Structure formats: C-alpha cells, structure tokens
Amino acid sequence: MSYTPVQLLENWILRQASDAGQAWLGSQREAVTTGDLKSLYMAFGFAPRKIGKADLELTERDLGDAAEARPGWMPHSWTIDQAARVLLLISLPSEDDAAFQASLEKLFQTAEIREQVCLYQALQLLPHQELFDDRLSEGIRTNIKSIFESIAHDNPLPMELMSEHAWNQMILKALFIGVALDPIEGLDRRVNPELARMLIDFAHERRAAKRPIPVELWRVAAPFADEIALEDMKALYASGELLEKSAIALALVATASDEADVILKTNPDIAKRAESGELTWREIAQQAY
Amino acid sequence: MKFIDPHIHVTSRTTDDYEAMAKAGVAAIIEPAFWLGQPRTHVGSFQDYFSSLVGFEKFRAAQFGIRHYCTIGLNSKEANNEALAEEVMEIMPLFLAKENVVAVGEIGFDDMTALEEKYLRIQLEMAKEVDLPVLIHTPHRNKKQGTYRSMDIIEEHEIPPHLVVIDHNNEETCEEVLRRGYWAAFTIYPKTKMGNERMVEVVKKYGPERIIVDSSADWGVSDPLAVPKTGNLMLERGVPEEHVELTCYKNALAAYGQSGQFEESDWLTPEPIDQRTLFEGNSVLRGGQDPRVDKPEDDRIIQ
C-alpha cells in the first residue's frame, strides 16, 4: 500500500520522538492549521529543542515508500526536527497561493543555516512548488556549502523547475566549489550543449592555472564534446591519474561515438572496466571528494 | 587556557581578528544584537542584521574554529523610534528560537526615556515567554541610576536575577549588582568602560563569583583580544588560576548555559563531519588555520 508524504513523516516521528515532543508538535500543527503565522514562525524555530535533532532512522523500505509517495524524494539524510518542521509547513493553509508564498519567503529570509537546508529540502513536498523557481536560483548563489547541497543534492526540484540557465549555473558552481555532481537528480537527463561548452572553458581555465580538473566534469561535458574537448580527453586519458582515466573512460563509453571508441582503444584495460559496469560514477564521486 | 568572550560584535571585525582570537584561546563568543553606529531606518535593516547574527556570522566564525552565539533584541538607542520599534517587536519571534540565540539582549537604557523603558519591558516579557536569559546594557551616562533602575524593572517583571547578566559595570555599580544576585559583566574597552588593570583589582576585591569579563569589541577602537589579555594579566598579577577560569570562561558558560543553547561540548567535542550540516565546509577550512599547511613559501606570492 502506498502512503502520502505526511503519513510517512508522521510515522517516522512517531517511532522516534518522545511523548512530550509529539504532544508539542500536535498542538503546534493545530495552531498552524488555522493560519496562525506567529505559531508557525515560533514552532519552526523551536522544533529542534522540542523534538530533538536525531537522524531519522530509515530503512530501505522507508526510502522506497518515500520514492513512491513523491518521486525523487530521498530523505536518507533527514533529521527528526527536519521532519517536524516540514509537517508544520504542510499544515499551513495554502488555498491562497500568494499568501502561502509570502509566508514561506518570510521564513527563507530570516532562516539560519540549518533552517535554510530544511526549507530547500521541504519545498519538494509543499504545494505551489512552481512559485519557488526564483528562490532556488537565489539559493544556489549562497557561499555556504551545506545550503548549496540542500538544493543540488537529493532534491528533484532543480531538475523539475530550474531554467536551463539556472541549471547550468548550478552544475558549474558545484564543480567550482567542490560539491559532488553524482547526487544531483536528473544530472544526465539535463545535459545540454551550452553546459558542455561552459565546462570545457572551465577545464581550460583550471589547466591554465595548473589546478586539477574535477573528474566528474567529463560526465556532463562528454555528451556534447567538440573536437577540442575530445583532444582534452584524449590527452588526459593518456597522462592523467587513475581516477581521471577512469572518469574519461566512463564518459567516453556513454557517448558511444566513433571518436570516443578511437580514444578508448588507447587504453583497453580501463575501457573494459568502464564498459563492464565495474566502474561507476558513484564510486568515482566518492573517491574524488 | 580557553576563553569565552561573551560580548563581542564580530560583525564589524575582520578575519585577522578571528585568527588572532583563536590563537589566543578564544573558543566561543557571544555577539549581542546592538546598534550599528548609525540608526537603522527600516525594519528590513534589523531583519538582515539579525539574520546575519544567526546565520552567516556563525558560519564565518566556525571557519576559524570559534563557536559563535548571539543574543537578539532591540537596543536602547533605537527603541526611541517608536514606529520602527513596533515593527522590530513583530519580527523578534522569528529569531528568538534560533539555535545559537542564548539570551534576549542587549536591552536596557541609553537616555532613560519612556520609550526605552517601554521596549525594555516588552522584551523582558518576551524573554519570559521563550524561557531565555536576559543581557542588560547599562548606559554610559548616568550609569549608576540606569543600572539600578534596570534592576528595579527586572524585579517588577519577576525575572530571577540568576537569569540576568548586567553588563558594562564599573567600580561604582558592581557591588549593588552582585548584592542583588545578578551576573556582573565588565567590558574591557580601551579608554572608556574599563581597563584591564582596573579589572584585576575588581576581581581581587570582589572575588570571582558571578563576575564576567568581556571585550564588547566592535566598530570602534577596541580590542578583540581583551578577554585573553585580561586573563593573562590576572595570572601575572597573582589572581589564582581558578578565579581566572571563572571570570573569563566558566561564569559566562553558567549564565548563558541556562538557555540550553550554550554547551561546552559544542566546542570541546565538535560534531563529526556531516555533509548535511553547516560545519562540513568548516572541517576543511579549519585545516587552513595551520600556517605550515597553507602559507606559501614566499608570502609575496598569492596562489
């Protein structure tokens, strides 16, 4: 049987929270349901004190239920206060979309770091998500990594809502500030020629500065690799570190072009490992960061 | 020795200051919301200022290995703009529950006007509602009267003195503040409030109980190392080490620890690296504190 996100969050909190914490959350949700903004704002702030900050203890089955309830929802790193805060937000009346958006914007504008992380992850479960695409673009301008990751990682909204320009900026900035690409939902689906061009330019900048090129870059640049990019990949495939060679091989295998095959043949051992599925982007990302 | 500076306005300090503070042993700091030198004309200026205290500044301090906490309040000078003060009261509930907020403050008197008193009282009630300690700013002028009047009002609101820090004391005010059971804080601020040689004498005379040393360093000519410098001067001049620990560390911990948001374990055993939370970036940058790692061979070169 399938559940709604609200039912899942309630169940998970029920399993872990104290009786006092649950009673507190129940009464706060009731107040918020009436549209009482002061209660929402105070309860949103006090949630960790009242209900704790423990990690949600989720099983594989819970994660499966989550993905069924809301495709793309991956709450494996959520905490109990985060779950409580999201339930409070879902309780807010939302018939008037402009008022709903304004109330939430007030929270965004005054949120501290952990609250921002929670809000950006919460949006995927809230009504009127389409009103928050500018908010997502604003969020990725942050210089705080954990906030950036709350938007970029394990979050279906960028893939669903962001314009191509904002999406491309997010991918480039992730590489720029050392945030992994692999946990970005829809990464391979939203590749585009403009992004590939930006990434190749970035790779050249890094090379000129004698700095390493992030290995995940090739995953996104390869599908639209022009001659210059292929030359870059060929050179790195011959002289790079093992992790770079592995990334190039995976990227080239995915493009399935004649030029790619020619390059792959220059190091058949690694090519074979890439083709067989022995190498994965997940492992490469884990080793890279 | 580790120090806490429980009253410093780091928003107006540089990263060099943070580096020097960490090197001198400052482990945790509290930044009370105060005025910025020129009056704010819109509530949005307060909102963004409060946001920086509970968010970005906490993050920035952590990058230098310093735990940052704050207090939230409408200061006495700006309480005199009634229309604005009303709007600030409306946004305070958005901030009082934030995780690094350890008190309502700094609130109190500047000119001792009726409006200053009005917003002092409203904020004392807010502190009761959210169960937080209070940090009281005492005025530069008419200090003795302002200090006594503040305590009278706190007593009218039935807030117990152990929940209240009275700051910017001097030799004239501290006896009465201590007698009434409050925490008595002293600001080591060059030329104006308190020098650290005078501070040594105060601790020798009154003992270390409920006395707190801070710097209030801000955008004026002030010293972000005032607490460690004073602690070290106390040791040099024969104040017992445990008294230095009380006045420069433990008393502040006890006073603001009553918020439930200010615990020694926060800085003695920092959270493990966790990619979801805010200190992930910090764990990388903390390595940057070691000059042998990051400092270029030739410091004319910027890599």
Coordinates of C-alpha atoms in Angstrom, one line a residue:
Chain A
M1 CA 0.0 0.0 0.0
S2 CA 1.2 3.5 -0.7
Y3 CA 1.4 6.4 1.7
T4 CA 1.3 10.1 1.5
P5 CA 4.4 12.1 2.5
V6 CA 2.5 13.4 5.5
Q7 CA 1.7 9.9 6.7
L8 CA 5.3 8.8 6.3
L9 CA 6.7 11.8 8.2
E10 CA 4.2 11.2 11.0
N11 CA 5.1 7.5 11.2
W12 CA 8.8 8.2 11.3
I13 CA 8.4 10.8 14.0
L14 CA 6.0 8.5 16.0
R15 CA 8.8 5.8 16.0
Q16 CA 11.4 8.1 17.5
A17 CA 10.0 11.1 19.3
S18 CA 9.2 11.4 23.0
D19 CA 5.6 11.6 24.1
A20 CA 6.2 15.3 25.1
G21 CA 7.7 16.1 21.7
Q22 CA 4.8 14.6 19.9
A23 CA 2.2 16.3 22.0
W24 CA 4.0 19.6 21.4
L25 CA 4.1 19.0 17.7
G26 CA 0.5 18.1 17.6
S27 CA -0.7 21.3 19.3
Q28 CA 1.6 23.4 17.1
R29 CA 0.3 21.9 13.9
E30 CA -3.2 22.5 15.1
A31 CA -2.4 26.2 15.6
V32 CA -0.7 26.5 12.3
T33 CA -3.7 24.9 10.5
T34 CA -5.7 28.0 11.5
G35 CA -3.2 30.2 9.6
D36 CA -1.6 31.5 12.8
L37 CA 1.8 32.7 11.4
K38 CA 3.3 33.6 14.8
S39 CA 2.8 30.0 15.9
L40 CA 4.4 28.8 12.6
Y41 CA 7.4 31.0 13.0
M42 CA 8.0 30.2 16.7
A43 CA 7.3 26.5 16.3
F44 CA 9.6 26.3 13.2
G45 CA 12.4 27.8 15.3
F46 CA 11.8 25.7 18.4
A47 CA 11.4 22.3 16.7
P48 CA 14.9 21.0 17.4
R49 CA 14.6 22.0 21.1
K50 CA 11.2 20.3 21.5
I51 CA 11.7 17.2 19.4
G52 CA 15.4 16.7 19.2
K53 CA 17.9 16.6 16.3
A54 CA 18.5 12.9 15.8
D55 CA 18.9 11.4 12.4
L56 CA 15.7 9.7 11.1
E57 CA 16.3 6.0 11.3
L58 CA 15.1 5.0 7.9
T59 CA 15.1 1.5 6.4
E60 CA 15.4 0.6 2.7
R61 CA 11.6 0.1 2.8
D62 CA 11.0 3.6 4.2
L63 CA 13.1 5.0 1.4
G64 CA 11.1 3.0 -1.1
D65 CA 7.9 4.3 0.4
A66 CA 9.2 7.9 0.1
A67 CA 10.1 7.5 -3.5
E68 CA 6.7 6.1 -4.2
A69 CA 4.9 8.9 -2.3
R70 CA 6.9 11.6 -4.0
P71 CA 9.1 10.6 -7.0
G72 CA 12.7 11.8 -6.4
W73 CA 12.2 12.3 -2.7
M74 CA 15.4 10.8 -1.0
P75 CA 15.1 11.5 2.7
H76 CA 18.0 9.3 3.8
S77 CA 19.9 12.2 5.4
W78 CA 16.9 13.8 7.1
T79 CA 16.7 14.5 10.8
I80 CA 13.7 14.4 13.1
D81 CA 13.4 18.1 13.6
Q82 CA 13.5 18.5 9.8
A83 CA 10.6 16.1 9.5
A84 CA 8.7 18.0 12.2
R85 CA 9.4 21.4 10.5
V86 CA 8.1 20.0 7.2
L87 CA 4.9 18.8 8.8
L88 CA 4.4 22.3 10.3
L89 CA 4.9 23.8 6.8
I90 CA 2.5 21.4 5.2
S91 CA -0.1 22.4 7.9
L92 CA -0.2 26.0 6.7
P93 CA -3.3 26.9 4.7
S94 CA -2.3 27.1 1.1
E95 CA -5.5 28.0 -0.9
D96 CA -4.2 31.5 -1.4
D97 CA -1.0 30.8 -3.2
A98 CA 0.4 34.3 -3.0
A99 CA -0.2 34.4 0.8
F100 CA 1.4 31.0 1.1
Q101 CA 4.4 32.0 -0.9
A102 CA 4.8 35.3 1.2
S103 CA 4.7 33.4 4.5
L104 CA 7.3 30.9 3.3
E105 CA 9.5 33.7 1.9
K106 CA 9.5 35.3 5.3
L107 CA 10.9 32.1 6.7
F108 CA 13.5 31.9 4.0
Q109 CA 14.6 35.5 4.5
T110 CA 15.1 35.0 8.3
A111 CA 16.3 31.4 8.3
E112 CA 19.7 30.4 9.8
I113 CA 21.8 27.8 8.0
R114 CA 20.1 24.6 9.2
E115 CA 16.7 26.1 8.7
Q116 CA 17.6 27.0 5.1
V117 CA 18.8 23.5 4.5
C118 CA 15.4 22.3 5.8
L119 CA 13.4 24.8 3.8
Y120 CA 15.1 24.0 0.5
Q121 CA 14.6 20.2 1.1
A122 CA 11.0 20.8 2.2
L123 CA 9.9 22.6 -0.9
Q124 CA 9.6 19.3 -2.9
L125 CA 6.7 18.2 -0.6
L126 CA 4.9 21.6 -0.4
P127 CA 2.1 22.9 -2.5
H128 CA 2.8 25.6 -5.2
Q129 CA 6.4 24.5 -5.9
E130 CA 6.3 26.2 -9.2
L131 CA 6.3 29.6 -7.4
F132 CA 9.7 28.9 -6.0
D133 CA 11.9 28.6 -9.0
D134 CA 13.4 32.0 -8.4
R135 CA 14.0 31.1 -4.8
L136 CA 16.0 28.0 -5.9
S137 CA 18.1 30.1 -8.2
E138 CA 18.7 32.6 -5.4
G139 CA 19.6 29.7 -3.1
I140 CA 22.4 28.5 -5.3
R141 CA 24.1 31.9 -5.1
T142 CA 25.0 31.0 -1.5
N143 CA 28.6 30.8 -0.4
I144 CA 27.6 28.2 2.3
K145 CA 28.2 24.7 1.0
S146 CA 25.6 22.9 3.1
I147 CA 22.9 25.2 1.8
F148 CA 24.0 24.7 -1.8
E149 CA 23.9 21.0 -1.3
S150 CA 20.4 21.1 0.2
I151 CA 19.3 22.4 -3.2
A152 CA 21.6 20.5 -5.5
H153 CA 21.7 17.1 -3.8
D154 CA 18.9 14.5 -3.4
N155 CA 16.4 17.1 -4.5
P156 CA 14.2 16.7 -7.6
L157 CA 13.2 20.4 -7.8
P158 CA 16.2 21.8 -9.7
M159 CA 15.6 19.1 -12.4
E160 CA 11.9 19.9 -12.4
L161 CA 11.8 23.7 -12.0
M162 CA 15.1 25.3 -13.0
S163 CA 15.5 27.2 -16.2
E164 CA 18.4 25.9 -18.3
H165 CA 20.5 29.0 -17.3
A166 CA 20.0 28.4 -13.6
W167 CA 20.6 24.6 -14.0
N168 CA 23.8 25.2 -15.9
Q169 CA 25.0 27.7 -13.2
M170 CA 24.3 25.2 -10.5
I171 CA 26.3 22.4 -12.2
L172 CA 29.2 24.8 -12.9
K173 CA 29.2 26.2 -9.4
A174 CA 29.1 22.7 -7.9
L175 CA 32.3 21.8 -9.7
F176 CA 33.8 25.2 -8.8
I177 CA 33.2 24.8 -5.1
G178 CA 34.0 21.1 -4.8
V179 CA 30.5 19.7 -4.5
A180 CA 29.9 16.3 -6.0
L181 CA 27.7 16.0 -9.1
D182 CA 26.6 12.4 -8.7
P183 CA 23.8 13.1 -6.1
I184 CA 22.2 15.8 -8.4
E185 CA 18.9 14.3 -9.6
G186 CA 18.4 14.4 -13.3
L187 CA 22.1 15.1 -14.0
D188 CA 22.3 13.0 -17.1
R189 CA 18.9 14.0 -18.4
R190 CA 19.5 17.7 -18.4
V191 CA 22.9 17.8 -20.1
N192 CA 22.9 20.4 -22.9
P193 CA 25.4 21.9 -25.4
E194 CA 25.7 25.3 -23.6
L195 CA 26.6 23.5 -20.3
A196 CA 29.2 21.3 -22.1
R197 CA 30.8 24.5 -23.6
M198 CA 30.9 26.2 -20.1
L199 CA 32.5 23.1 -18.6
I200 CA 35.2 22.8 -21.3
D201 CA 36.0 26.5 -20.8
F202 CA 36.2 25.9 -17.1
A203 CA 38.5 22.9 -17.7
H204 CA 40.8 25.1 -19.8
E205 CA 40.9 27.7 -17.0
R206 CA 41.9 25.1 -14.5
R207 CA 44.6 23.8 -16.7
A208 CA 46.0 27.3 -17.3
A209 CA 46.1 27.8 -13.5
K210 CA 47.8 24.4 -13.1
R211 CA 45.0 23.2 -11.0
P212 CA 43.3 19.8 -11.2
I213 CA 40.2 19.4 -13.3
P214 CA 37.3 17.9 -11.3
V215 CA 36.9 14.4 -12.7
E216 CA 33.1 14.4 -12.7
L217 CA 33.2 17.3 -15.3
W218 CA 33.7 14.8 -18.1
R219 CA 30.4 13.1 -17.3
V220 CA 28.5 16.2 -18.2
A221 CA 30.8 17.6 -20.9
A222 CA 31.3 14.4 -22.9
P223 CA 27.8 14.1 -24.5
F224 CA 28.4 17.3 -26.4
A225 CA 32.2 17.1 -26.7
D226 CA 33.5 19.0 -29.7
E227 CA 36.9 18.4 -31.3
I228 CA 38.7 20.5 -28.6
A229 CA 37.0 18.6 -25.8
L230 CA 37.9 15.3 -27.4
E231 CA 41.5 16.4 -27.6
D232 CA 41.5 17.3 -24.0
M233 CA 40.0 13.9 -23.0
K234 CA 42.5 12.1 -25.2
A235 CA 45.4 13.8 -23.6
L236 CA 44.1 13.2 -20.1
Y237 CA 43.3 9.6 -20.9
A238 CA 46.9 9.1 -21.7
S239 CA 48.6 11.1 -19.0
G240 CA 46.1 11.5 -16.1
E241 CA 45.8 9.9 -12.7
L242 CA 43.9 6.6 -12.5
L243 CA 40.8 8.4 -11.3
E244 CA 40.9 10.8 -14.2
K245 CA 41.4 8.0 -16.7
S246 CA 38.5 6.1 -15.2
A247 CA 36.2 9.1 -15.4
I248 CA 37.2 9.8 -19.0
A249 CA 36.6 6.1 -19.9
L250 CA 33.1 6.2 -18.4
A251 CA 32.3 9.4 -20.1
L252 CA 33.5 8.2 -23.5
V253 CA 31.7 4.9 -23.2
A254 CA 28.4 6.8 -22.6
T255 CA 28.9 8.9 -25.7
A256 CA 29.1 5.9 -28.0
S257 CA 30.7 7.8 -30.9
D258 CA 33.4 6.7 -33.3
E259 CA 35.9 9.3 -32.0
A260 CA 35.3 8.1 -28.5
D261 CA 36.0 4.5 -29.5
V262 CA 39.3 5.5 -31.0
I263 CA 40.4 7.1 -27.8
L264 CA 39.1 4.3 -25.7
K265 CA 41.3 1.8 -27.6
T266 CA 44.4 3.6 -26.5
N267 CA 43.9 2.1 -23.0
P268 CA 41.8 -1.0 -23.4
D269 CA 42.1 -2.2 -19.8
I270 CA 40.3 0.8 -18.3
A271 CA 37.9 0.9 -21.2
K272 CA 36.9 -2.7 -20.5
R273 CA 36.3 -1.9 -16.8
A274 CA 34.1 1.1 -17.8
E275 CA 32.1 -1.0 -20.4
S276 CA 31.5 -3.9 -18.0
G277 CA 30.0 -1.6 -15.3
E278 CA 32.8 -2.3 -12.9
L279 CA 33.4 1.4 -12.8
T280 CA 30.6 3.7 -11.7
W281 CA 30.1 7.4 -11.3
R282 CA 29.0 6.9 -7.7
E283 CA 32.4 5.4 -6.8
I284 CA 34.3 8.0 -8.7
A285 CA 32.4 10.7 -6.9
Q286 CA 33.1 9.1 -3.6
Q287 CA 36.8 8.8 -4.3
A288 CA 37.0 12.3 -5.7
Y289 CA 35.7 14.1 -2.6
Chain B
M1 CA 43.8 28.3 28.8
K2 CA 40.5 28.5 27.0
F3 CA 38.4 31.7 27.0
I4 CA 34.9 32.8 26.2
D5 CA 34.2 36.3 25.1
P6 CA 30.5 36.6 25.9
H7 CA 30.1 40.1 24.4
I8 CA 31.8 41.0 21.1
H9 CA 30.4 42.5 17.9
V10 CA 32.4 40.4 15.4
T11 CA 30.1 41.5 12.5
S12 CA 32.4 44.6 12.4
R13 CA 35.7 42.7 12.8
T14 CA 38.0 41.1 10.2
T15 CA 39.1 37.5 9.7
D16 CA 42.5 38.6 11.0
D17 CA 40.8 39.2 14.3
Y18 CA 39.2 35.8 14.2
E19 CA 42.6 34.2 13.6
A20 CA 44.2 36.1 16.5
M21 CA 41.3 35.2 18.8
A22 CA 41.5 31.5 18.0
K23 CA 45.3 31.6 18.5
A24 CA 44.8 33.3 21.9
G25 CA 42.5 30.6 23.1
V26 CA 39.1 32.1 22.5
A27 CA 36.8 29.0 21.9
A28 CA 33.4 30.6 22.0
I29 CA 31.9 34.0 21.6
I30 CA 28.5 35.7 22.1
E31 CA 27.5 38.5 19.8
P32 CA 24.7 40.6 21.3
A33 CA 22.5 42.4 18.8
F34 CA 23.3 46.1 19.1
W35 CA 23.2 49.2 17.0
L36 CA 25.5 49.8 14.0
G37 CA 26.7 53.3 14.8
Q38 CA 24.1 54.9 12.6
P39 CA 20.5 54.4 13.3
R40 CA 18.5 52.0 11.1
T41 CA 15.6 53.5 9.3
H42 CA 13.7 50.4 8.2
V43 CA 12.8 47.1 9.8
G44 CA 14.4 45.3 6.9
S45 CA 17.8 46.5 8.2
F46 CA 17.1 44.8 11.5
Q47 CA 15.9 41.7 9.8
D48 CA 19.0 41.3 7.7
Y49 CA 21.2 42.1 10.7
F50 CA 19.5 39.5 12.9
S51 CA 19.8 37.0 10.0
S52 CA 23.5 37.6 9.8
L53 CA 23.9 37.0 13.5
V54 CA 22.0 33.7 13.5
G55 CA 23.4 32.5 10.2
F56 CA 26.4 33.8 8.2
E57 CA 28.4 35.2 11.2
K58 CA 28.0 31.9 13.0
F59 CA 29.3 30.1 9.8
R60 CA 32.2 32.6 9.4
A61 CA 33.4 32.2 13.0
A62 CA 33.3 28.4 12.7
Q63 CA 35.7 28.6 9.8
F64 CA 38.2 29.9 12.2
G65 CA 37.4 27.3 14.9
I66 CA 35.4 29.6 17.0
R67 CA 31.8 28.8 18.1
H68 CA 29.5 31.8 17.6
Y69 CA 26.4 32.5 19.6
C70 CA 24.3 35.6 19.8
T71 CA 21.5 37.5 21.6
I72 CA 18.6 39.1 19.9
G73 CA 17.0 42.3 20.9
L74 CA 16.1 45.9 20.1
N75 CA 18.8 48.2 21.6
S76 CA 18.0 51.1 23.8
K77 CA 19.1 53.9 21.4
E78 CA 16.9 52.7 18.6
A79 CA 14.0 52.0 20.9
N80 CA 13.3 55.7 20.7
N81 CA 12.0 55.4 17.2
E82 CA 8.6 54.1 18.2
A83 CA 7.2 53.2 14.7
L84 CA 10.3 51.2 13.9
A85 CA 10.4 49.6 17.3
E86 CA 6.9 48.2 16.9
E87 CA 8.0 46.6 13.6
V88 CA 11.1 45.1 15.3
M89 CA 8.9 43.6 18.0
E90 CA 6.9 41.9 15.3
I91 CA 9.9 40.2 13.7
M92 CA 11.6 39.2 17.0
P93 CA 9.5 35.9 17.3
L94 CA 11.2 34.8 14.0
F95 CA 14.6 35.0 15.7
L96 CA 14.3 34.2 19.4
A97 CA 14.1 30.4 18.8
K98 CA 17.1 30.2 16.5
E99 CA 19.7 27.6 17.7
N100 CA 22.5 29.9 18.6
V101 CA 20.4 32.5 20.4
V102 CA 21.4 32.4 24.1
A103 CA 19.6 35.4 25.5
V104 CA 17.4 38.4 24.8
G105 CA 19.7 41.4 24.6
E106 CA 21.3 43.7 24.7
I107 CA 18.4 45.7 26.0
G108 CA 18.1 48.4 28.7
F109 CA 18.7 52.2 28.9
D110 CA 20.6 54.8 27.0
D111 CA 18.9 58.2 27.7
M112 CA 16.5 56.6 30.1
T113 CA 13.4 57.7 28.1
A114 CA 9.9 56.5 28.4
L115 CA 10.2 54.6 25.1
E116 CA 13.4 52.9 26.2
E117 CA 11.5 51.7 29.3
K118 CA 8.5 50.6 27.2
Y119 CA 10.6 48.3 24.9
L120 CA 12.7 47.1 27.8
R121 CA 9.6 45.9 29.5
I122 CA 8.1 44.3 26.3
Q123 CA 11.4 42.4 25.7
L124 CA 11.6 41.2 29.3
E125 CA 8.2 39.7 28.8
M126 CA 9.3 38.0 25.6
A127 CA 12.3 36.6 27.4
K128 CA 9.9 35.0 29.9
E129 CA 7.7 33.6 27.2
V130 CA 10.6 31.9 25.4
D131 CA 12.5 31.0 28.6
L132 CA 15.8 32.7 27.8
P133 CA 18.2 34.7 29.9
V134 CA 18.5 38.5 29.5
L135 CA 21.5 40.6 28.7
I136 CA 21.2 44.2 30.0
H137 CA 23.1 47.1 28.5
T138 CA 23.8 49.8 31.1
P139 CA 24.1 53.4 29.9
H140 CA 27.4 55.4 29.5
R141 CA 25.8 58.5 31.1
N142 CA 24.0 58.4 34.4
K143 CA 25.3 54.8 34.7
K144 CA 24.5 54.2 38.4
Q145 CA 20.9 55.4 38.1
G146 CA 20.4 53.5 34.8
T147 CA 21.8 50.3 36.3
Y148 CA 19.7 50.4 39.4
R149 CA 16.5 51.4 37.5
S150 CA 17.1 48.4 35.1
M151 CA 17.3 46.0 38.1
D152 CA 14.1 47.5 39.7
I153 CA 12.2 46.9 36.4
I154 CA 13.5 43.4 36.1
E155 CA 12.3 42.7 39.6
E156 CA 8.9 44.1 38.8
H157 CA 8.6 41.6 36.0
E158 CA 9.6 38.9 38.4
I159 CA 12.6 37.6 36.4
P160 CA 15.0 35.9 38.9
P161 CA 18.5 37.6 38.9
H162 CA 20.3 34.4 38.1
L163 CA 18.8 34.7 34.6
V164 CA 20.1 38.2 34.0
V165 CA 23.6 39.5 33.1
I166 CA 24.1 43.2 33.8
D167 CA 26.9 44.4 31.5
H168 CA 29.3 47.4 31.3
N169 CA 29.7 47.6 35.1
N170 CA 32.4 49.6 36.9
E171 CA 33.7 50.0 40.4
E172 CA 30.7 52.1 41.2
T173 CA 28.0 49.7 40.1
C174 CA 29.3 46.2 40.7
E175 CA 28.7 46.0 44.4
E176 CA 25.0 46.6 44.2
V177 CA 24.6 44.3 41.1
L178 CA 26.3 41.4 42.9
R179 CA 24.4 42.1 46.1
R180 CA 21.1 41.7 44.3
G181 CA 22.2 38.4 42.9
Y182 CA 22.8 39.3 39.2
W183 CA 25.7 38.3 37.0
A184 CA 28.0 41.3 36.8
A185 CA 29.8 41.7 33.5
F186 CA 32.7 44.1 32.8
T187 CA 33.7 45.4 29.4
I188 CA 37.4 45.8 28.8
Y189 CA 37.2 48.6 26.2
P190 CA 40.1 51.0 25.8
K191 CA 39.7 54.5 27.2
T192 CA 36.0 54.3 28.0
K193 CA 34.4 51.5 30.0
M194 CA 37.1 49.5 31.9
G195 CA 40.8 49.0 31.7
N196 CA 42.2 45.5 32.4
E197 CA 44.4 46.7 35.3
R198 CA 41.3 48.0 37.0
M199 CA 39.6 44.7 36.2
V200 CA 42.4 42.8 38.0
E201 CA 41.7 44.9 41.1
V202 CA 38.0 44.3 40.9
V203 CA 38.4 40.5 40.9
K204 CA 40.9 40.8 43.7
K205 CA 38.5 42.8 45.7
Y206 CA 35.1 41.1 45.0
G207 CA 36.3 37.6 44.2
P208 CA 35.4 35.6 41.0
E209 CA 31.8 34.7 41.8
R210 CA 29.3 35.9 39.2
I211 CA 31.8 38.2 37.6
I212 CA 32.2 38.0 33.8
V213 CA 34.9 39.7 31.6
D214 CA 34.1 40.6 28.0
S215 CA 35.5 42.9 25.3
S216 CA 32.5 44.4 23.5
A217 CA 34.9 44.9 20.6
D218 CA 33.0 46.4 17.7
W219 CA 33.4 49.1 15.0
G220 CA 35.0 51.5 17.5
V221 CA 38.7 51.5 18.6
S222 CA 38.6 48.3 20.7
D223 CA 40.4 45.1 21.3
P224 CA 39.1 41.6 20.3
L225 CA 41.8 40.1 22.5
A226 CA 40.6 41.9 25.6
V227 CA 39.5 38.7 27.4
P228 CA 42.6 36.6 26.9
K229 CA 44.8 39.7 27.6
T230 CA 42.9 40.4 30.8
G231 CA 43.0 36.7 31.8
N232 CA 46.8 36.6 31.3
L233 CA 47.2 39.9 33.2
M234 CA 45.3 38.4 36.1
L235 CA 47.6 35.4 36.2
E236 CA 50.6 37.6 36.1
R237 CA 49.4 39.7 38.9
G238 CA 48.7 36.8 41.2
V239 CA 45.0 36.1 40.7
P240 CA 44.5 32.3 41.2
E241 CA 44.1 30.3 38.0
E242 CA 40.6 29.1 39.0
H243 CA 39.4 32.6 39.5
V244 CA 40.7 33.5 36.0
E245 CA 38.8 30.5 34.7
L246 CA 35.6 31.5 36.4
T247 CA 35.7 35.2 35.3
C248 CA 36.9 34.5 31.7
Y249 CA 35.2 31.3 30.9
K250 CA 33.1 29.4 33.4
N251 CA 30.8 32.1 34.7
A252 CA 29.7 33.0 31.1
L253 CA 29.1 29.3 30.4
A254 CA 26.9 29.0 33.5
A255 CA 25.0 32.2 32.9
Y256 CA 24.2 31.7 29.2
G257 CA 24.1 27.9 29.5
Q258 CA 20.7 28.5 31.2
S259 CA 19.4 29.0 27.7
G260 CA 20.0 25.3 26.9
Q261 CA 21.8 26.6 23.7
F262 CA 25.3 27.1 25.1
E263 CA 27.2 24.0 26.0
E264 CA 30.9 23.3 26.4
S265 CA 30.6 20.1 24.4
D266 CA 29.8 22.3 21.4
W267 CA 33.4 23.4 21.1
L268 CA 35.3 20.7 23.1
T269 CA 33.8 17.8 21.1
P270 CA 32.6 19.3 17.8
E271 CA 30.2 17.4 15.7
P272 CA 31.7 14.9 13.4
I273 CA 31.9 15.9 9.7
D274 CA 28.4 15.7 8.3
Q275 CA 27.8 16.7 4.8
R276 CA 24.3 17.8 5.6
T277 CA 25.1 20.3 8.3
L278 CA 26.9 23.6 8.5
F279 CA 30.3 22.6 9.7
E280 CA 31.1 20.5 6.7
G281 CA 32.9 23.3 4.9
N282 CA 34.5 24.3 8.2
S283 CA 36.2 21.0 8.7
V284 CA 38.1 21.7 5.5
L285 CA 38.9 25.3 6.4
R286 CA 40.0 24.5 9.9
G287 CA 42.9 22.8 8.3
G288 CA 43.7 26.2 6.8
Q289 CA 44.4 27.6 10.3
D290 CA 47.7 25.8 10.4
P291 CA 50.1 28.2 8.6
R292 CA 52.5 25.3 7.8
V293 CA 49.9 23.8 5.6
D294 CA 48.5 26.8 3.7
K295 CA 51.1 29.5 4.0
P296 CA 53.0 29.9 0.8
E297 CA 56.8 29.5 0.9
D298 CA 57.1 33.1 -0.2
D299 CA 54.4 35.3 1.2
R300 CA 54.6 37.8 -1.7
I301 CA 53.0 35.1 -3.8
I302 CA 49.3 34.7 -3.9
Q303 CA 48.3 31.4 -5.3

